[in-house]
Coordinates of C-alpha atoms in Angstrom, one line a residue:
Chain A
D21 CA 17.0 -3.4 4.7
G22 CA 17.6 -0.1 3.0
G23 CA 17.1 0.2 -0.7
I24 CA 15.0 0.9 -3.7
T25 CA 12.1 -1.3 -4.7
Q26 CA 10.3 -1.4 -8.0
S27 CA 7.1 -3.2 -8.7
P28 CA 5.9 -5.1 -10.6
K29 CA 8.9 -7.0 -12.0
Y30 CA 7.0 -7.6 -15.2
L31 CA 4.1 -5.5 -16.5
F32 CA 1.9 -6.1 -19.5
R33 CA 0.1 -3.2 -21.2
K34 CA -2.8 -3.4 -23.7
E35 CA -3.2 -0.9 -26.5
G36 CA -4.6 2.4 -25.3
Q37 CA -4.0 1.6 -21.6
N38 CA -2.2 3.7 -19.1
V39 CA 0.0 1.8 -16.6
T40 CA 1.8 2.9 -13.5
L41 CA 5.2 1.6 -12.4
S42 CA 6.0 1.9 -8.7
C43 CA 9.3 3.1 -7.2
E44 CA 9.8 3.3 -3.4
Q45 CA 13.0 4.1 -1.5
N46 CA 13.7 4.1 2.2
L47 CA 17.2 5.6 1.9
N48 CA 16.0 9.1 2.8
H49 CA 17.2 10.4 -0.5
D50 CA 16.0 13.7 -1.8
A51 CA 16.5 13.1 -5.5
M52 CA 14.8 10.4 -7.6
Y53 CA 15.0 9.5 -11.3
W54 CA 13.3 7.4 -14.0
Y55 CA 15.3 5.9 -16.9
R56 CA 14.4 3.8 -19.8
Q57 CA 16.7 1.1 -21.2
D58 CA 16.3 -0.5 -24.6
P59 CA 18.1 -3.8 -25.6
G60 CA 21.9 -3.3 -26.0
Q61 CA 21.7 0.4 -25.1
G62 CA 22.5 2.7 -22.3
L63 CA 20.0 4.4 -20.1
R64 CA 18.0 7.5 -21.1
L65 CA 16.4 9.9 -18.6
I66 CA 12.7 10.2 -18.6
Y67 CA 12.0 12.4 -15.5
Y68 CA 13.7 13.4 -12.4
S69 CA 12.8 15.0 -9.1
Q70 CA 15.2 16.9 -6.8
I71 CA 12.7 17.4 -4.0
V72 CA 9.1 16.5 -3.0
N73 CA 6.4 18.2 -5.1
D74 CA 8.9 19.1 -7.8
F75 CA 10.0 17.2 -11.0
Q76 CA 11.6 18.0 -14.3
K77 CA 11.5 16.4 -17.8
G78 CA 14.4 14.4 -18.9
D79 CA 15.4 13.6 -22.5
I80 CA 12.4 11.4 -23.4
A81 CA 9.5 12.6 -21.3
E82 CA 6.9 12.5 -24.0
G83 CA 4.2 9.9 -23.3
Y84 CA 5.1 9.6 -19.6
S85 CA 4.0 11.4 -16.4
V86 CA 5.2 11.3 -12.8
S87 CA 4.3 12.6 -9.4
R88 CA 6.3 13.2 -6.2
E89 CA 3.9 13.6 -3.4
K90 CA 6.1 11.8 -0.9
K91 CA 9.8 11.7 -0.5
E92 CA 9.8 7.9 -0.6
S93 CA 7.8 7.5 -3.7
F94 CA 8.2 8.5 -7.4
P95 CA 5.6 6.6 -9.5
L96 CA 5.9 6.6 -13.3
T97 CA 2.8 6.4 -15.5
V98 CA 3.2 5.2 -19.1
T99 CA 0.4 6.7 -21.0
S100 CA -1.3 5.6 -24.2
A101 CA 0.5 8.5 -25.9
Q102 CA 3.8 6.5 -25.6
K103 CA 3.7 4.5 -28.8
N104 CA 6.7 2.3 -28.2
P105 CA 6.6 1.5 -24.4
T106 CA 8.3 -1.9 -24.5
A107 CA 11.5 -1.4 -22.5
F108 CA 13.2 -2.0 -19.2
Y109 CA 12.4 0.8 -16.8
L110 CA 14.8 1.7 -14.0
C111 CA 14.3 4.0 -11.0
A112 CA 17.2 5.5 -9.1
S113 CA 17.7 7.8 -6.2
S114 CA 20.5 9.9 -4.8
V115 CA 21.1 11.7 -1.4
R116 CA 20.9 14.9 -3.3
D117 CA 21.2 16.2 -6.8
R118 CA 24.6 15.3 -8.5
E119 CA 25.5 12.6 -6.1
S120 CA 25.9 8.9 -6.8
Q121 CA 22.7 7.4 -8.1
Y122 CA 21.5 4.0 -6.8
F123 CA 19.2 1.9 -8.9
G124 CA 16.3 -0.4 -8.2
P125 CA 15.9 -3.8 -9.8
G126 CA 13.8 -2.6 -12.7
T127 CA 10.4 -3.2 -14.3
R128 CA 10.1 -4.8 -17.7
L129 CA 7.1 -3.5 -19.6
L130 CA 5.7 -5.5 -22.5
V131 CA 2.8 -4.6 -24.8
L132 CA 0.1 -7.2 -25.6
Chain B
G19 CA 24.3 16.9 -28.2
E20 CA 27.3 15.8 -26.0
S21 CA 27.6 12.1 -25.4
V22 CA 29.6 9.5 -23.6
G23 CA 31.0 6.6 -25.6
L24 CA 33.0 3.5 -25.2
H25 CA 35.9 2.4 -27.3
L26 CA 35.3 -1.4 -27.1
P27 CA 31.9 -3.0 -27.0
T28 CA 33.2 -6.4 -25.7
L29 CA 36.2 -7.5 -23.6
S30 CA 37.1 -11.1 -22.8
V31 CA 39.7 -11.9 -20.1
Q32 CA 40.9 -14.9 -18.2
E33 CA 40.2 -15.3 -14.5
G34 CA 42.9 -13.6 -12.5
D35 CA 43.9 -11.1 -15.2
N36 CA 43.5 -7.4 -14.8
S37 CA 40.7 -5.8 -16.9
I38 CA 40.7 -2.2 -18.3
I39 CA 37.5 -0.8 -19.6
N40 CA 37.7 2.6 -21.4
C41 CA 35.3 5.4 -21.9
A42 CA 35.6 8.6 -24.0
Y43 CA 33.5 11.7 -23.2
S44 CA 33.1 14.7 -25.3
N45 CA 31.5 17.3 -23.0
S46 CA 34.4 19.3 -21.5
A47 CA 31.9 20.7 -18.9
S48 CA 31.4 17.3 -17.3
D49 CA 32.8 17.3 -13.8
Y50 CA 31.4 14.1 -12.3
F51 CA 31.7 10.5 -13.5
I52 CA 30.4 7.2 -12.4
W53 CA 31.0 3.6 -13.3
Y54 CA 28.2 1.1 -13.1
K55 CA 28.0 -2.7 -13.4
Q56 CA 24.8 -4.3 -14.8
E57 CA 24.1 -8.0 -14.7
S58 CA 21.5 -9.4 -17.0
G59 CA 17.9 -8.5 -16.1
K60 CA 19.0 -6.4 -13.1
G61 CA 19.4 -2.7 -12.3
P62 CA 22.9 -1.1 -12.6
Q63 CA 25.1 -1.4 -9.5
F64 CA 27.3 1.6 -8.5
I65 CA 31.0 0.7 -8.6
I66 CA 32.9 3.9 -8.1
D67 CA 32.8 7.6 -8.9
I68 CA 35.2 10.4 -9.5
R69 CA 35.0 14.1 -9.6
S70 CA 37.0 16.3 -12.0
N71 CA 39.3 17.6 -9.3
M72 CA 40.8 14.2 -9.1
D73 CA 42.7 12.0 -11.6
K74 CA 42.6 8.7 -9.8
R75 CA 40.4 7.0 -7.2
Q76 CA 40.7 3.5 -5.8
G77 CA 38.1 1.2 -4.4
Q78 CA 38.1 -2.5 -3.6
R79 CA 39.8 -4.2 -6.6
V80 CA 38.8 -1.3 -8.8
T81 CA 40.5 1.9 -9.9
V82 CA 39.1 4.8 -11.9
L83 CA 41.4 7.0 -13.9
L84 CA 40.4 10.4 -15.3
N85 CA 42.4 12.2 -18.0
K86 CA 40.7 15.5 -18.6
T87 CA 43.2 16.6 -21.2
V88 CA 42.0 13.9 -23.6
K89 CA 38.6 13.5 -22.1
H90 CA 39.1 9.8 -21.2
L91 CA 37.9 7.7 -18.3
S92 CA 39.0 4.1 -17.5
L93 CA 38.0 1.4 -15.0
Q94 CA 40.6 -1.0 -14.0
I95 CA 39.5 -4.3 -12.3
A96 CA 42.3 -6.2 -10.5
A97 CA 42.3 -10.0 -10.4
T98 CA 39.1 -10.3 -12.5
Q99 CA 36.7 -13.0 -11.3
P100 CA 33.9 -14.8 -13.2
G101 CA 31.5 -12.8 -11.0
D102 CA 32.7 -9.6 -12.7
S103 CA 31.2 -10.7 -16.0
A104 CA 28.6 -8.0 -16.8
V105 CA 28.0 -4.9 -18.8
Y106 CA 29.9 -1.9 -17.6
F107 CA 28.6 1.6 -18.2
C108 CA 30.3 4.9 -17.6
A109 CA 28.1 7.9 -17.0
E110 CA 28.9 11.7 -16.9
N111 CA 27.2 14.6 -15.3
A112 CA 27.8 18.0 -17.0
G113 CA 26.9 20.1 -14.0
G114 CA 25.5 23.6 -14.4
T115 CA 21.9 23.4 -15.4
S116 CA 22.1 19.6 -16.0
Y117 CA 21.4 19.0 -12.3
G118 CA 21.4 15.2 -11.6
K119 CA 21.1 14.2 -15.2
L120 CA 23.6 11.5 -16.1
T121 CA 24.5 10.7 -19.7
F122 CA 25.3 7.0 -20.1
G123 CA 27.5 5.3 -22.7
Q124 CA 26.3 2.2 -24.5
G125 CA 28.2 -0.1 -22.3
T126 CA 31.0 -2.7 -22.6
I127 CA 30.4 -6.4 -22.1
L128 CA 33.0 -8.0 -19.9
T129 CA 33.3 -11.8 -20.1
V130 CA 35.6 -13.5 -17.7
H131 CA 36.7 -17.1 -18.6
P132 CA 37.5 -19.5 -15.7

């Protein structure tokens, strides 16, 4: 089955803790993206990567970090600097930049 | 900054009717548009896209219309079914240095009554 997988489905973070959200795709897509969705709102771009070993900040990158060491993987770390991390996090990929983006099932992050 | 917005936050239709969901965009440099469907607790699902060199594109039961003169995008769903109930988002890409960045609207909730 080709697609995008995200894990875990639910994640709980304690104060001051860094947590990492996983995103894997086996679609052979070059570009990958991380979005944040708050209740009743659209998606806001956190980071994106057009190619391995390269990534760019989106609109709300503060308090987040990413890496792109492999084409298939684009993990997102929510650091303790992100003061309001509770949200639904969505990973997406596209064949190349500016093509249709396909989304994973999402990870819901909650703060204890 | 530039943004994408929706005229109607909610739309209720009867099963079998045609649905039209509208979207206004303000960035005249946008040249690529996508419609997504999102069911509760799931990731957005790609429905259909259109580039600015077209004014209409059809898929299975869906049609997207683009009017660049008034910066308006619409999604038409034929013979709407209860399974079409979801939040629908339009998204735009402004090209140039925006790369793959999509700007999303807030969404329209479509409810289909049996």
